[in-house]
């Protein structure tokens, strides 16, 4: 049985980082983003310098960012 991905409007309001492959941790800037939650991962999409950027993070990390208040769900 497959689940349907959930799309959520959100805001980054504090320190949120992700790792691109085996590279260094990169920070997602504060501001609005879109989140697609599907299974055990969350994909965040935001715009920086006019360019759309995307990061996939494990669902458990996404949930921690919400619990800490670094990501706020809902429209800005």
PDB file of C-alpha atoms in Angstrom:
ATOM      1  CA  UNK A   1       0.000   0.000   0.000  1.00  0.00           C
ATOM      2  CA  UNK A   2       1.533   3.337  -1.049  1.00  0.00           C
ATOM      3  CA  UNK A   3       1.032   6.643   0.718  1.00  0.00           C
ATOM      4  CA  UNK A   4       0.208   9.928  -0.924  1.00  0.00           C
ATOM      5  CA  UNK A   5       2.855  12.652  -0.503  1.00  0.00           C
ATOM      6  CA  UNK A   6       1.698  15.632   1.548  1.00  0.00           C
ATOM      7  CA  UNK A   7       2.587  19.180   0.437  1.00  0.00           C
ATOM      8  CA  UNK A   8       2.860  21.806   3.177  1.00  0.00           C
ATOM      9  CA  UNK A   9       3.607  25.529   3.178  1.00  0.00           C
ATOM     10  CA  UNK A  10       6.206  26.335   5.836  1.00  0.00           C
ATOM     11  CA  UNK A  11       8.681  28.948   7.049  1.00  0.00           C
ATOM     12  CA  UNK A  12      12.269  28.556   8.132  1.00  0.00           C
ATOM     13  CA  UNK A  13      12.620  30.790  11.198  1.00  0.00           C
ATOM     14  CA  UNK A  14      15.872  29.559  12.701  1.00  0.00           C
ATOM     15  CA  UNK A  15      18.953  27.437  11.981  1.00  0.00           C
ATOM     16  CA  UNK A  16      18.110  24.562   9.553  1.00  0.00           C
ATOM     17  CA  UNK A  17      20.888  22.584   7.860  1.00  0.00           C
ATOM     18  CA  UNK A  18      21.090  19.696   5.429  1.00  0.00           C
ATOM     19  CA  UNK A  19      23.912  17.649   3.985  1.00  0.00           C
ATOM     20  CA  UNK A  20      24.245  17.546   0.203  1.00  0.00           C
ATOM     21  CA  UNK A  21      25.499  14.018  -0.469  1.00  0.00           C
ATOM     22  CA  UNK A  22      28.784  13.450   1.335  1.00  0.00           C
ATOM     23  CA  UNK A  23      29.553  17.177   1.371  1.00  0.00           C
ATOM     24  CA  UNK A  24      29.450  19.752   4.135  1.00  0.00           C
ATOM     25  CA  UNK A  25      26.353  20.879   5.990  1.00  0.00           C
ATOM     26  CA  UNK A  26      24.569  23.697   4.178  1.00  0.00           C
ATOM     27  CA  UNK A  27      22.112  26.122   5.753  1.00  0.00           C
ATOM     28  CA  UNK A  28      18.645  26.825   4.408  1.00  0.00           C
ATOM     29  CA  UNK A  29      17.992  30.571   4.700  1.00  0.00           C
ATOM     30  CA  UNK A  30      15.144  31.927   6.788  1.00  0.00           C
ATOM     31  CA  UNK A  31      11.959  32.478   4.806  1.00  0.00           C
ATOM     32  CA  UNK A  32       9.104  30.678   3.106  1.00  0.00           C
ATOM     33  CA  UNK A  33       9.432  27.191   1.688  1.00  0.00           C
ATOM     34  CA  UNK A  34       7.368  24.291   0.410  1.00  0.00           C
ATOM     35  CA  UNK A  35       7.671  20.860   1.991  1.00  0.00           C
ATOM     36  CA  UNK A  36       6.668  17.538   0.475  1.00  0.00           C
ATOM     37  CA  UNK A  37       6.523  14.783   3.066  1.00  0.00           C
ATOM     38  CA  UNK A  38       6.544  11.262   1.674  1.00  0.00           C
ATOM     39  CA  UNK A  39       7.247   8.289   3.890  1.00  0.00           C
ATOM     40  CA  UNK A  40      10.497   8.685   5.787  1.00  0.00           C
ATOM     41  CA  UNK A  41      11.743  11.839   4.045  1.00  0.00           C
ATOM     42  CA  UNK A  42      10.850  15.485   3.559  1.00  0.00           C
ATOM     43  CA  UNK A  43      11.827  17.568   0.530  1.00  0.00           C
ATOM     44  CA  UNK A  44      12.125  21.315   1.145  1.00  0.00           C
ATOM     45  CA  UNK A  45      12.054  23.783  -1.743  1.00  0.00           C
ATOM     46  CA  UNK A  46      12.884  27.489  -1.398  1.00  0.00           C
ATOM     47  CA  UNK A  47      14.140  30.371  -3.510  1.00  0.00           C
ATOM     48  CA  UNK A  48      17.545  31.958  -2.998  1.00  0.00           C
ATOM     49  CA  UNK A  49      18.854  34.765  -5.230  1.00  0.00           C
ATOM     50  CA  UNK A  50      15.948  34.109  -7.602  1.00  0.00           C
ATOM     51  CA  UNK A  51      16.855  30.429  -8.017  1.00  0.00           C
ATOM     52  CA  UNK A  52      14.764  27.516  -6.754  1.00  0.00           C
ATOM     53  CA  UNK A  53      16.724  25.169  -4.476  1.00  0.00           C
ATOM     54  CA  UNK A  54      15.774  21.798  -3.016  1.00  0.00           C
ATOM     55  CA  UNK A  55      16.979  19.665  -0.105  1.00  0.00           C
ATOM     56  CA  UNK A  56      15.877  16.217   0.994  1.00  0.00           C
ATOM     57  CA  UNK A  57      16.176  15.438   4.692  1.00  0.00           C
ATOM     58  CA  UNK A  58      15.174  12.428   6.759  1.00  0.00           C
ATOM     59  CA  UNK A  59      11.700  12.701   8.265  1.00  0.00           C
ATOM     60  CA  UNK A  60      13.092  12.332  11.786  1.00  0.00           C
ATOM     61  CA  UNK A  61      15.295  15.431  11.278  1.00  0.00           C
ATOM     62  CA  UNK A  62      12.359  17.350   9.782  1.00  0.00           C
ATOM     63  CA  UNK A  63      10.256  16.482  12.845  1.00  0.00           C
ATOM     64  CA  UNK A  64      13.075  17.684  15.136  1.00  0.00           C
ATOM     65  CA  UNK A  65      13.229  21.023  13.289  1.00  0.00           C
ATOM     66  CA  UNK A  66       9.477  21.424  13.822  1.00  0.00           C
ATOM     67  CA  UNK A  67       9.693  20.476  17.514  1.00  0.00           C
ATOM     68  CA  UNK A  68      12.538  22.952  18.084  1.00  0.00           C
ATOM     69  CA  UNK A  69      10.614  25.734  16.322  1.00  0.00           C
ATOM     70  CA  UNK A  70      13.172  26.145  13.523  1.00  0.00           C
ATOM     71  CA  UNK A  71      10.480  25.248  10.958  1.00  0.00           C
ATOM     72  CA  UNK A  72       6.960  26.582  11.351  1.00  0.00           C
ATOM     73  CA  UNK A  73       4.210  24.891   9.384  1.00  0.00           C
ATOM     74  CA  UNK A  74       1.498  26.898   7.641  1.00  0.00           C
ATOM     75  CA  UNK A  75       1.302  29.831   5.282  1.00  0.00           C
ATOM     76  CA  UNK A  76       3.317  32.906   6.147  1.00  0.00           C
TER      77      UNK A  76
END
